[in-house]
Short mmCIF file of C-alpha atoms and ligand atoms in Angstrom, two decimals:
data_model
loop_
_atom_site.label_atom_id
_atom_site.label_comp_id
_atom_site.label_asym_id
_atom_site.label_seq_id
_atom_site.Cartn_x
_atom_site.Cartn_y
_atom_site.Cartn_z
CA UNK A 1 -40.48 -2.52 58.81
CA UNK A 2 -40.57 0.45 61.18
CA UNK A 3 -38.79 3.73 60.46
CA UNK A 4 -36.47 2.03 57.97
CA UNK A 5 -35.50 -0.79 60.33
CA UNK A 6 -36.42 -4.44 59.85
CA UNK A 7 -37.17 -5.18 63.46
CA UNK A 8 -35.87 -8.36 65.04
CA UNK A 9 -39.11 -9.33 66.71
CA UNK A 10 -38.84 -10.80 70.20
CA UNK A 11 -42.44 -10.29 71.33
CA UNK A 12 -45.51 -12.48 70.90
CA UNK A 13 -46.21 -13.99 67.53
CA UNK A 14 -49.26 -15.38 65.75
CA UNK A 15 -49.04 -18.55 63.68
CA UNK A 16 -50.18 -18.50 60.07
CA UNK A 17 -51.78 -21.62 58.61
CA UNK A 18 -52.89 -22.55 55.15
CA UNK A 19 -56.25 -24.32 54.89
CA UNK A 20 -54.54 -26.47 52.25
CA UNK A 21 -53.37 -29.76 53.69
CA UNK A 22 -50.00 -31.25 52.79
CA UNK A 23 -50.78 -34.62 54.36
CA UNK A 24 -53.24 -37.39 53.40
CA UNK A 25 -55.16 -37.01 56.64
CA UNK A 26 -56.53 -33.45 56.54
CA UNK A 27 -54.53 -30.96 58.63
CA UNK A 28 -53.95 -27.25 57.97
CA UNK A 29 -50.37 -26.50 56.93
CA UNK A 30 -48.24 -24.31 59.18
CA UNK A 31 -46.66 -21.58 57.03
CA UNK A 32 -44.90 -19.33 59.53
CA UNK A 33 -45.51 -16.69 62.15
CA UNK A 34 -46.15 -12.97 62.20
CA UNK A 35 -45.39 -10.49 64.99
CA UNK A 36 -48.33 -9.61 67.26
CA UNK A 37 -47.67 -5.88 67.46
CA UNK A 38 -49.44 -3.45 69.75
CA UNK A 39 -49.48 0.05 71.19
CA UNK A 40 -45.68 0.49 71.44
CA UNK A 41 -45.13 -0.24 67.74
CA UNK A 42 -48.16 1.89 66.87
CA UNK A 43 -46.50 4.81 68.63
CA UNK A 44 -43.21 4.17 66.82
CA UNK A 45 -44.72 4.04 63.35
CA UNK A 46 -46.81 7.15 63.87
CA UNK A 47 -43.70 9.05 64.94
CA UNK A 48 -41.72 7.66 62.00
CA UNK A 49 -44.38 8.46 59.40
CA UNK A 50 -45.05 11.89 60.90
CA UNK A 51 -41.36 12.67 60.86
CA UNK A 52 -41.12 11.71 57.18
CA UNK A 53 -44.08 14.00 56.48
CA UNK A 54 -43.42 16.76 59.03
CA UNK A 55 -46.56 18.73 58.12
CA UNK A 56 -45.60 18.76 54.49
CA UNK A 57 -42.06 20.02 55.24
CA UNK A 58 -40.52 16.58 55.58
CA UNK A 59 -38.03 14.92 53.30
CA UNK A 60 -40.64 12.81 51.44
CA UNK A 61 -43.30 15.38 50.47
CA UNK A 62 -40.62 17.91 49.51
CA UNK A 63 -38.50 15.48 47.52
CA UNK A 64 -38.25 16.19 43.78
CA UNK A 65 -40.76 14.25 41.71
CA UNK A 66 -37.98 12.60 39.70
CA UNK A 67 -36.31 11.37 42.89
CA UNK A 68 -39.53 9.93 44.31
CA UNK A 69 -40.04 8.14 41.02
CA UNK A 70 -36.51 6.71 41.26
CA UNK A 71 -37.38 5.20 44.65
CA UNK A 72 -40.48 3.51 43.21
CA UNK A 73 -38.54 2.32 40.14
CA UNK A 74 -35.87 0.88 42.36
CA UNK A 75 -38.54 -0.93 44.38
CA UNK A 76 -40.29 -2.47 41.37
CA UNK A 77 -36.97 -3.66 39.93
CA UNK A 78 -36.24 -5.55 43.13
CA UNK A 79 -39.84 -6.72 43.45
CA UNK A 80 -39.65 -8.54 40.11
CA UNK A 81 -37.02 -10.86 41.56
CA UNK A 82 -39.51 -12.08 44.21
CA UNK A 83 -42.11 -13.38 41.71
CA UNK A 84 -41.65 -17.11 42.37
CA UNK A 85 -41.77 -16.71 46.13
CA UNK A 86 -44.75 -14.34 46.19
CA UNK A 87 -46.69 -16.53 43.76
CA UNK A 88 -46.06 -19.54 46.00
CA UNK A 89 -47.42 -17.65 49.00
CA UNK A 90 -50.48 -16.57 47.00
CA UNK A 91 -51.26 -20.21 46.30
CA UNK A 92 -50.71 -21.43 49.85
CA UNK A 93 -52.08 -18.50 51.78
CA UNK A 94 -55.22 -17.69 49.81
CA UNK A 95 -55.64 -20.72 47.54
CA UNK A 96 -55.39 -18.75 44.29
CA UNK A 97 -54.63 -20.89 41.23
CA UNK A 98 -51.11 -20.72 39.77
CA UNK A 99 -52.11 -18.82 36.59
CA UNK A 100 -54.21 -16.36 38.61
CA UNK A 101 -51.43 -15.90 41.17
CA UNK A 102 -48.97 -15.16 38.38
CA UNK A 103 -51.48 -12.80 36.84
CA UNK A 104 -51.89 -11.00 40.16
CA UNK A 105 -48.13 -10.53 40.44
CA UNK A 106 -47.63 -9.40 36.83
CA UNK A 107 -50.63 -7.10 36.95
CA UNK A 108 -49.13 -5.42 40.00
CA UNK A 109 -45.76 -4.86 38.34
CA UNK A 110 -47.51 -3.42 35.29
CA UNK A 111 -49.69 -1.27 37.55
CA UNK A 112 -46.60 0.24 39.19
CA UNK A 113 -44.98 1.08 35.84
CA UNK A 114 -48.23 2.56 34.52
CA UNK A 115 -48.63 4.63 37.68
CA UNK A 116 -45.13 6.03 37.27
CA UNK A 117 -45.94 6.96 33.65
CA UNK A 118 -49.22 8.60 34.67
CA UNK A 119 -47.52 10.48 37.47
CA UNK A 120 -44.97 11.89 35.01
CA UNK A 121 -47.83 13.04 32.80
CA UNK A 122 -49.63 14.58 35.79
CA UNK A 123 -46.47 16.42 36.72
CA UNK A 124 -46.09 17.76 33.16
CA UNK A 125 -49.74 18.88 33.13
CA UNK A 126 -49.30 20.67 36.42
CA UNK A 127 -46.39 22.66 35.04
CA UNK A 128 -48.72 24.51 32.61
CA UNK A 129 -50.13 27.95 33.37
CA UNK A 130 -53.84 28.60 33.11
CA UNK A 131 -55.52 31.97 33.11
CA UNK A 132 -58.98 33.07 34.21
CA UNK A 133 -60.33 36.58 34.71
CA UNK A 134 -56.87 38.11 34.88
CA UNK A 135 -55.52 35.54 37.34
CA UNK A 136 -52.74 33.23 36.22
CA UNK A 137 -52.51 29.91 37.99
CA UNK A 138 -50.06 27.08 38.09
CA UNK A 139 -51.79 24.01 39.50
CA UNK A 140 -49.93 21.54 41.67
CA UNK A 141 -50.81 18.28 43.31
CA UNK A 142 -49.86 18.16 46.97
CA UNK A 143 -49.78 15.22 49.39
CA UNK A 144 -52.29 14.81 52.20
CA UNK A 145 -50.29 13.34 55.09
CA UNK A 146 -49.93 9.97 56.77
CA UNK A 147 -51.90 7.18 55.10
CA UNK A 148 -53.08 4.05 56.93
CA UNK A 149 -53.43 1.38 54.29
CA UNK A 150 -55.21 -1.97 54.65
CA UNK A 151 -55.74 -4.36 51.76
CA UNK A 152 -58.05 -7.32 51.18
CA UNK A 153 -57.24 -11.03 51.35
CA UNK A 154 -58.49 -11.82 47.86
CA UNK A 155 -55.90 -9.58 46.17
CA UNK A 156 -53.42 -9.14 49.02
CA UNK A 157 -50.71 -7.98 46.66
CA UNK A 158 -52.45 -6.32 43.75
CA UNK A 159 -55.31 -4.43 45.35
CA UNK A 160 -53.22 -3.42 48.33
CA UNK A 161 -50.68 -1.93 45.93
CA UNK A 162 -53.40 0.02 44.12
CA UNK A 163 -53.64 1.97 47.38
CA UNK A 164 -50.06 1.89 48.56
CA UNK A 165 -48.19 2.88 45.38
CA UNK A 166 -50.26 5.96 44.45
CA UNK A 167 -50.24 7.06 48.10
CA UNK A 168 -46.46 6.90 48.28
CA UNK A 169 -45.69 8.36 44.89
CA UNK A 170 -47.82 11.43 45.67
CA UNK A 171 -45.60 12.18 48.69
CA UNK A 172 -47.58 10.60 51.53
CA UNK A 173 -45.83 8.34 54.05
CA UNK A 174 -47.67 5.07 54.55
CA UNK A 175 -48.39 2.76 57.45
CA UNK A 176 -49.44 -0.53 55.94
CA UNK A 177 -50.98 -3.57 57.64
CA UNK A 178 -51.21 -6.61 55.36
CA UNK A 179 -54.42 -8.63 55.13
CA UNK A 180 -54.99 -11.52 57.56
CA UNK A 181 -54.71 -14.06 54.74
CA UNK A 182 -51.94 -13.15 52.33
CA UNK A 183 -49.82 -11.67 55.09
CA UNK A 184 -46.64 -13.69 54.62
CA UNK A 185 -46.34 -12.86 50.94
CA UNK A 186 -45.22 -9.38 51.93
CA UNK A 187 -42.09 -10.81 53.65
CA UNK A 188 -40.09 -11.30 50.42
CA UNK A 189 -40.73 -7.62 49.65
CA UNK A 190 -39.59 -6.16 52.96
CA UNK A 191 -35.95 -5.73 51.95
CA UNK A 192 -36.97 -4.11 48.67
CA UNK A 193 -39.13 -1.62 50.59
CA UNK A 194 -36.34 -0.97 53.06
CA UNK A 195 -33.64 -0.31 50.51
CA UNK A 196 -35.81 1.69 48.08
CA UNK A 197 -37.45 4.26 50.35
CA UNK A 198 -36.07 6.67 52.93
CA UNK A 199 -36.88 5.71 56.52
CA UNK A 200 -40.37 6.41 57.75
CA UNK A 201 -41.88 6.54 54.25
CA UNK A 202 -43.19 2.99 54.35
CA UNK A 203 -43.88 1.28 57.65
CA UNK A 204 -45.26 -2.25 57.72
CA UNK A 205 -47.04 -3.51 60.80
CA UNK A 206 -48.60 -6.82 61.84
CA UNK A 207 -51.12 -7.79 64.45
CA UNK A 208 -54.79 -7.58 65.29
CA UNK A 209 -56.57 -4.45 64.16
CA UNK A 210 -57.73 -3.58 67.66
CA UNK A 211 -54.17 -3.86 69.02
CA UNK A 212 -52.22 -1.98 66.42
CA UNK A 213 -54.50 -0.18 63.92
CA UNK A 214 -56.84 1.24 66.57
CA UNK A 215 -54.14 3.14 68.49
CA UNK A 216 -52.89 4.53 65.18
CA UNK A 217 -56.35 5.89 64.35
CA UNK A 218 -56.90 7.14 67.90
CA UNK A 219 -53.68 9.20 67.66
CA UNK A 220 -55.50 11.49 65.23
CA UNK A 221 -52.39 11.58 63.04
CA UNK A 222 -53.84 9.66 60.11
CA UNK A 223 -54.84 11.91 57.20
CA UNK A 224 -56.13 9.16 54.91
CA UNK A 225 -57.72 5.83 55.71
CA UNK A 226 -57.26 3.71 52.58
CA UNK A 227 -58.99 0.38 52.97
CA UNK A 228 -60.27 -2.33 50.70
CA UNK A 229 -62.33 -4.82 52.66
CA UNK A 230 -65.52 -4.76 54.66
CA UNK A 231 -67.48 -1.73 55.80
CA UNK A 232 -67.60 -2.97 59.40
CA UNK A 233 -63.81 -2.56 59.73
CA UNK A 234 -63.85 0.72 57.83
CA UNK A 235 -66.53 2.21 60.08
CA UNK A 236 -64.86 0.92 63.25
CA UNK A 237 -61.55 2.49 62.25
CA UNK A 238 -62.88 5.82 61.07
CA UNK A 239 -64.96 6.15 64.25
CA UNK A 240 -61.79 6.03 66.30
CA UNK A 241 -60.29 9.10 64.66
CA UNK A 242 -60.74 12.04 67.04
CA UNK A 243 -61.22 14.58 64.24
CA UNK A 244 -63.11 13.06 61.33
CA UNK A 245 -63.09 16.33 59.38
CA UNK A 246 -59.38 15.81 58.94
CA UNK A 247 -59.71 12.26 57.68
CA UNK A 248 -60.03 11.44 53.99
CA UNK A 249 -61.52 8.06 53.17
CA UNK A 250 -60.61 5.93 50.19
CA UNK A 251 -62.63 2.75 50.54
CA UNK A 252 -63.44 -0.26 48.39
CA UNK A 253 -66.24 -2.19 50.13
CA UNK A 254 -68.98 -4.75 49.60
CA UNK A 255 -70.98 -5.21 46.43
CA UNK A 256 -73.84 -7.39 45.22
CA UNK A 257 -73.42 -7.06 41.47
CA UNK A 258 -76.33 -8.49 39.50
CA UNK A 259 -76.39 -10.13 36.09
CA UNK A 260 -79.56 -9.43 34.11
CA UNK A 261 -80.29 -11.89 31.31
CA UNK A 262 -82.82 -10.50 28.82
CA UNK A 263 -85.03 -12.85 26.75
CA UNK A 264 -83.00 -12.35 23.54
CA UNK A 265 -79.58 -12.86 25.18
CA UNK A 266 -77.00 -15.12 23.54
CA UNK A 267 -77.35 -17.93 26.08
CA UNK A 268 -73.98 -19.59 25.40
CA UNK A 269 -72.24 -16.30 26.03
CA UNK A 270 -74.38 -15.37 29.04
CA UNK A 271 -73.81 -18.75 30.67
CA UNK A 272 -70.06 -18.66 30.11
CA UNK A 273 -69.74 -15.09 31.42
CA UNK A 274 -71.93 -15.89 34.42
CA UNK A 275 -69.72 -18.88 35.26
CA UNK A 276 -66.58 -16.75 35.35
CA UNK A 277 -68.47 -13.80 36.81
CA UNK A 278 -69.92 -15.74 39.74
CA UNK A 279 -67.21 -18.27 40.44
CA UNK A 280 -63.73 -17.03 39.43
CA UNK A 281 -61.60 -17.37 42.52
CA UNK A 282 -64.56 -19.16 44.12
CA UNK A 283 -66.66 -15.98 44.03
CA UNK A 284 -64.28 -14.20 46.42
CA UNK A 285 -64.17 -10.96 44.45
CA UNK A 286 -65.97 -7.75 45.25
CA UNK A 287 -66.71 -7.55 41.53
CA UNK A 288 -68.16 -11.06 41.37
CA UNK A 289 -71.72 -11.49 40.11
CA UNK A 290 -73.55 -12.20 43.33
CA UNK A 291 -77.10 -12.51 42.05
CA UNK A 292 -78.41 -13.60 38.63
CA UNK A 293 -81.75 -12.35 37.27
CA UNK A 294 -83.00 -14.42 34.33
CA UNK A 295 -86.07 -13.56 32.28
CA UNK A 296 -88.74 -16.13 33.08
CA UNK A 297 -89.12 -17.12 29.42
CA UNK A 298 -85.57 -18.54 29.28
CA UNK A 299 -85.06 -19.51 32.91
CA UNK A 300 -85.57 -23.28 32.51
CA UNK A 301 -82.96 -23.59 29.81
CA UNK A 302 -80.53 -21.16 31.39
CA UNK A 303 -80.75 -22.89 34.78
CA UNK A 304 -80.25 -26.40 33.39
CA UNK A 305 -77.25 -25.51 31.26
CA UNK A 306 -75.72 -23.26 33.89
CA UNK A 307 -76.03 -25.94 36.61
CA UNK A 308 -74.42 -28.55 34.34
CA UNK A 309 -71.49 -26.26 33.62
CA UNK A 310 -70.96 -25.53 37.31
CA UNK A 311 -70.79 -29.25 38.09
CA UNK A 312 -68.14 -29.69 35.40
CA UNK A 313 -65.78 -27.11 36.94
CA UNK A 314 -62.52 -28.76 38.01
CA UNK A 315 -61.59 -28.50 41.69
CA UNK A 316 -58.10 -29.02 43.07
CA UNK A 317 -55.09 -27.47 44.70
CA UNK A 318 -53.95 -24.16 43.22
CA UNK A 319 -50.89 -25.57 41.46
CA UNK A 320 -52.81 -28.34 39.67
CA UNK A 321 -53.20 -27.90 35.93
CA UNK A 322 -56.52 -26.56 34.65
CA UNK A 323 -58.02 -26.15 38.11
CA UNK A 324 -60.84 -23.59 38.45
CA UNK A 325 -62.27 -24.07 41.94
CA UNK A 326 -59.74 -24.12 44.77
CA UNK A 327 -59.65 -24.41 48.60
CA UNK A 328 -61.04 -21.47 50.57
CA UNK A 329 -58.56 -19.55 52.75
CA UNK A 330 -61.11 -18.76 55.46
CA UNK A 331 -61.77 -21.90 57.47
CA UNK A 332 -65.19 -20.60 58.59
CA UNK A 333 -66.40 -19.90 55.02
CA UNK A 334 -67.86 -23.37 54.22
CA UNK A 335 -70.11 -23.20 57.31
CA UNK A 336 -71.17 -19.66 56.46
CA UNK A 337 -72.10 -20.66 52.90
CA UNK A 338 -73.90 -23.73 54.23
CA UNK A 339 -75.92 -21.44 56.52
CA UNK A 340 -77.05 -19.39 53.51
CA UNK A 341 -77.99 -22.58 51.64
CA UNK A 342 -79.97 -23.96 54.60
CA UNK A 343 -81.86 -20.70 55.01
CA UNK A 344 -82.73 -20.55 51.29
CA UNK A 345 -83.80 -24.19 51.19
CA UNK A 346 -86.03 -23.75 54.21
CA UNK A 347 -87.81 -21.00 52.30
CA UNK A 348 -88.33 -22.98 49.12
CA UNK A 349 -85.14 -22.69 47.05
CA UNK A 350 -83.59 -25.79 45.51
CA UNK A 351 -80.02 -26.66 44.67
CA UNK A 352 -80.01 -27.11 40.90
CA UNK A 353 -76.65 -28.85 40.51
CA UNK A 354 -75.87 -32.33 41.77
CA UNK A 355 -72.56 -31.45 43.41
CA UNK A 356 -73.87 -28.20 44.92
CA UNK A 357 -73.11 -27.80 48.63
CA UNK A 358 -70.93 -30.90 48.98
CA UNK A 359 -68.23 -30.30 51.60
CA UNK A 360 -64.66 -31.13 52.31
CA UNK A 361 -62.55 -29.67 55.11
CA UNK A 362 -61.53 -26.51 53.30
CA UNK A 363 -64.05 -26.32 50.50
CA UNK A 364 -67.72 -26.28 49.62
CA UNK A 365 -68.77 -27.01 46.05
CA UNK A 366 -70.74 -24.08 44.59
CA UNK A 367 -74.48 -24.50 44.90
CA UNK A 368 -76.79 -22.98 42.29
CA UNK A 369 -79.86 -21.85 44.24
CA UNK A 370 -83.24 -21.32 42.59
CA UNK A 371 -85.71 -19.67 42.98
CA UNK A 372 -84.25 -17.10 45.33
CA UNK A 373 -86.60 -14.59 46.94
CA UNK A 374 -86.14 -11.38 48.89
CA UNK A 375 -86.94 -13.16 52.15
CA UNK A 376 -83.74 -15.17 51.98
CA UNK A 377 -80.45 -14.18 53.58
CA UNK A 378 -78.56 -14.84 50.35
CA UNK A 379 -80.55 -12.11 48.63
CA UNK A 380 -79.28 -9.53 51.13
CA UNK A 381 -75.83 -10.75 52.18
CA UNK A 382 -72.69 -10.50 50.08
CA UNK A 383 -71.82 -14.21 50.02
CA UNK A 384 -68.22 -13.58 48.86
CA UNK A 385 -67.85 -17.28 48.15
CA UNK A 386 -68.99 -20.19 45.98
CA UNK A 387 -72.76 -19.75 45.87
CA UNK A 388 -74.96 -18.65 42.95
CA UNK A 389 -78.46 -17.32 43.71
CA UNK A 390 -80.79 -17.11 40.70
CA UNK A 391 -84.06 -15.15 40.48
CA UNK A 392 -86.48 -14.72 37.59
CA UNK A 393 -88.19 -11.57 36.36
CA UNK A 394 -91.14 -10.88 34.08
CA UNK A 395 -90.66 -7.14 33.72
CA UNK A 396 -87.24 -5.46 33.58
CA UNK A 397 -88.49 -2.97 36.15
CA UNK A 398 -88.25 -5.73 38.81
CA UNK A 399 -84.44 -6.05 38.85
CA UNK A 400 -84.13 -2.29 38.35
CA UNK A 401 -86.27 -1.67 41.43
CA UNK A 402 -84.18 -4.16 43.42
CA UNK A 403 -81.01 -2.39 42.37
CA UNK A 404 -82.46 0.97 43.31
CA UNK A 405 -83.37 -0.34 46.78
CA UNK A 406 -80.05 -2.11 47.30
CA UNK A 407 -77.44 -0.76 49.72
CA UNK A 408 -74.80 -1.42 47.09
CA UNK A 409 -74.04 0.06 43.69
CA UNK A 410 -70.84 -1.13 42.12
CA UNK A 411 -71.49 -2.81 38.72
CA UNK A 412 -74.03 -4.74 36.67
CA UNK A 413 -73.80 -7.17 33.75
CA UNK A 414 -76.50 -6.88 31.12
CA UNK A 415 -77.01 -9.64 28.57
CA UNK A 416 -79.16 -9.02 25.49
CA UNK A 417 -78.95 -8.34 21.75
CA UNK A 418 -81.51 -5.72 20.77
CA UNK A 419 -79.92 -2.31 20.97
CA UNK A 420 -83.38 -0.69 21.11
CA UNK A 421 -83.97 -2.41 24.47
CA UNK A 422 -80.43 -2.08 25.73
CA UNK A 423 -79.78 1.60 24.98
CA UNK A 424 -82.49 3.08 27.25
CA UNK A 425 -81.62 0.54 29.94
CA UNK A 426 -78.02 1.72 29.99
CA UNK A 427 -79.21 5.25 30.77
CA UNK A 428 -81.02 3.92 33.83
CA UNK A 429 -78.31 1.52 34.96
CA UNK A 430 -75.48 4.06 34.96
CA UNK A 431 -77.38 5.97 37.62
CA UNK A 432 -77.68 2.88 39.79
CA UNK A 433 -74.11 1.57 39.58
CA UNK A 434 -70.75 2.81 38.37
CA UNK A 435 -70.04 0.37 35.57
CA UNK A 436 -72.40 -1.34 33.13
CA UNK A 437 -70.89 -4.42 31.47
CA UNK A 438 -72.59 -5.33 28.22
CA UNK A 439 -72.66 -9.05 27.47
CA UNK A 440 -69.72 -9.57 29.80
CA UNK A 441 -69.15 -10.26 33.47
CA UNK A 442 -68.19 -7.58 36.00
CA UNK A 443 -64.54 -6.83 36.66
CA UNK A 444 -62.23 -4.16 38.03
CA UNK A 445 -59.73 -3.76 35.22
CA UNK A 446 -58.21 -2.71 32.95
CA UNK A 447 -56.64 -0.56 35.65
CA UNK A 448 -56.90 2.54 33.56
CA UNK A 449 -60.69 2.60 34.02
CA UNK A 450 -62.28 4.10 37.12
CA UNK A 451 -63.04 1.64 39.87
CA UNK A 452 -65.61 2.76 42.40
CA UNK A 453 -69.19 2.21 43.57
CA UNK A 454 -72.25 4.02 44.81
CA UNK A 455 -73.87 3.86 48.27
CA UNK A 456 -72.13 1.41 50.63
CA UNK A 457 -69.85 -0.03 47.91
CA UNK A 458 -67.08 2.57 47.87
CA UNK A 459 -65.80 5.97 48.87
CA UNK A 460 -63.48 7.66 46.36
CA UNK A 461 -62.28 6.32 43.05
CA UNK A 462 -59.34 4.12 42.14
CA UNK A 463 -57.67 3.47 38.77
CA UNK A 464 -54.18 4.43 37.76
CA UNK A 465 -55.35 7.90 36.85
CA UNK A 466 -57.89 8.49 39.65
CA UNK A 467 -55.83 7.06 42.50
CA UNK A 468 -53.08 9.66 42.04
CA UNK A 469 -55.74 12.32 42.40
CA UNK A 470 -57.48 10.61 45.32
CA UNK A 471 -54.24 10.55 47.31
CA UNK A 472 -53.47 14.23 46.73
CA UNK A 473 -55.01 17.67 46.86
CA UNK A 474 -55.12 20.20 44.06
CA UNK A 475 -53.31 23.37 45.01
CA UNK A 476 -52.16 26.28 42.90
CA UNK A 477 -49.91 29.28 42.77
CA UNK A 478 -51.71 32.38 41.55
CA UNK A 479 -50.52 35.74 40.23
CA UNK A 480 -52.48 38.67 38.85
CA UNK A 481 -51.89 40.43 35.54
CA UNK A 482 -50.33 43.78 36.27
O1 G3H B 501 -62.41 -7.95 45.10
C1 G3H B 501 -62.48 -7.01 44.32
C2 G3H B 501 -61.51 -6.83 43.26
O2 G3H B 501 -61.45 -5.48 42.96
C3 G3H B 501 -61.83 -7.65 42.04
O3 G3H B 501 -60.93 -7.39 41.03
O4 G3H B 501 -62.41 -7.79 39.04
O5 G3H B 501 -59.94 -7.69 38.80
O6 G3H B 501 -61.03 -9.63 39.94
P1 G3H B 501 -61.09 -8.16 39.64
#
C-alpha cells in the first residue's frame, strides 16, 4: 500500500513458507509470496508520507481530532471482519496456538478501542487552561513526523499495532514493514487500511531491510524509528539516519527476565507460573522468564517437579485442541537452541527432563538445564525459544548482583511468602527492572500498564496511555495576564 494505492506488483517476489508441514513426509508449506521492494518504492513512500505530513501543515496532522478518530474507528470496524483469516495466518506463519492467535487478534481490537478512548481523554485534558506565575497555558499534543514502524514476529499483529495505532492517531504518517514471519497476515487488512485513511497516511512496504528500510532511513526524513525486535536491527537502522538528533527512538528490545524462587515460596504456584513464564509460545516472548534462580534449599524438589511438568506439556500443530508447545517459525531456531544446550553440557550442565532437546524438523522439545553457570552461553544470550536454564543461590544478593550486572532490565518474577523479606527486596528490584511481578510470571499486559525496560531492553515507554505521549510532543499556547 503506497500513497493510497494497492500496487499491482510486477517486480521480484520472495516466497513465504510455513515450517509446519501439510504432508506426511516433512516439507515446509508454501503460503504465498511478498513483493521484494527496493529503492524506488522507498522513494515513493517517503514522498507520500512526507506529503501527508508536510512539515506539520499536511492534511493528516492538521485534521480535526474527531475526524482522525473516525478513520481509526472505520478501520477497526473493517478489521473485525478479517478475524478468521488473520487467525489462520497466525497459526500457519508463526505457529501460535488457536486460542492464543484468537487472543492476539481480540487483544488488538480491544487495544484500538481503548486507545481511541484514551486519546479522547487526552484531547479533553489538553483543552484545559493552566496558570503559573502569571502565564496562562493551553497544552497541546503535536505529532512528530514520519514514523518508520517495524514489528516483531512473535506478535506480528498485536505488538506492531501498539506502535502503529498510537503513531497514526497522534497525527503522524506511518511507513510500516511487517515482520519476516507474520507478514502475510497483514494482507487481509490492506483494503481496510486503504479505505479508512487518506493517501500517504499509512504506507506498507515489503522486502529485505537493507533494500527498502535502509534507503528510507538514509533519506533523513524519518522522525521516529518505532521498532520491536532485536537491538542489532535497531542500531543498524538508526546509524543510517544522517541526523540522529532529529530521530526519536521507540524501541522494545531483548530481555533476560529472571524468576527468583525464595525458600518459603509456594512451590506449586512457582512451578506453574514458571512453566507459563518460560514456555508460553515456546519461550518466544521478550517477557518470557529466561533464567530461573532457585534457593539451594528447595532446588532438588523444584527441579524434579518442574522437569516432570515440562515433559507433560502437549506438543502439536497450532489448531490441535489443548496444545501448548507448537512448531517454531524460524527454521534455524532448533539448531541455535541445540548449540546452547551443547555448550552448557560441555561445561557441566545436565538436561533434567527426559524429553529435553529431542528434535523434529521444525521443533525442539524444551530442555531444562541445570546447573547453569555464568561461563555458559545460555546465561548471557536471550534464547528466545524453548530452553529453561536454572541456577541456584544461597544468598539473595547473588541474583541481585547478576541483575545489576546484566545488560538487560525489563522485568523480574519474585516468588515468596514472607512480606518482611519481600518488601525490602521490591525496593531494590524496582531500580533494576521496570516491573516486579509478585508470585506471578512476567508479562506485558494489561495494556494500560507501562511497558518498557532499562539498559538495552527498551527506549521509550508503551502502554495505551504512554504510547500516545511517546508518539507526540507536548506543546502549548501561552498568554500573559494583562
Ligand atoms: O515479546 C514481547 C511481548 O511484549 C510479550 O507480550 O507478555 O503479552 O506475551 P506478552
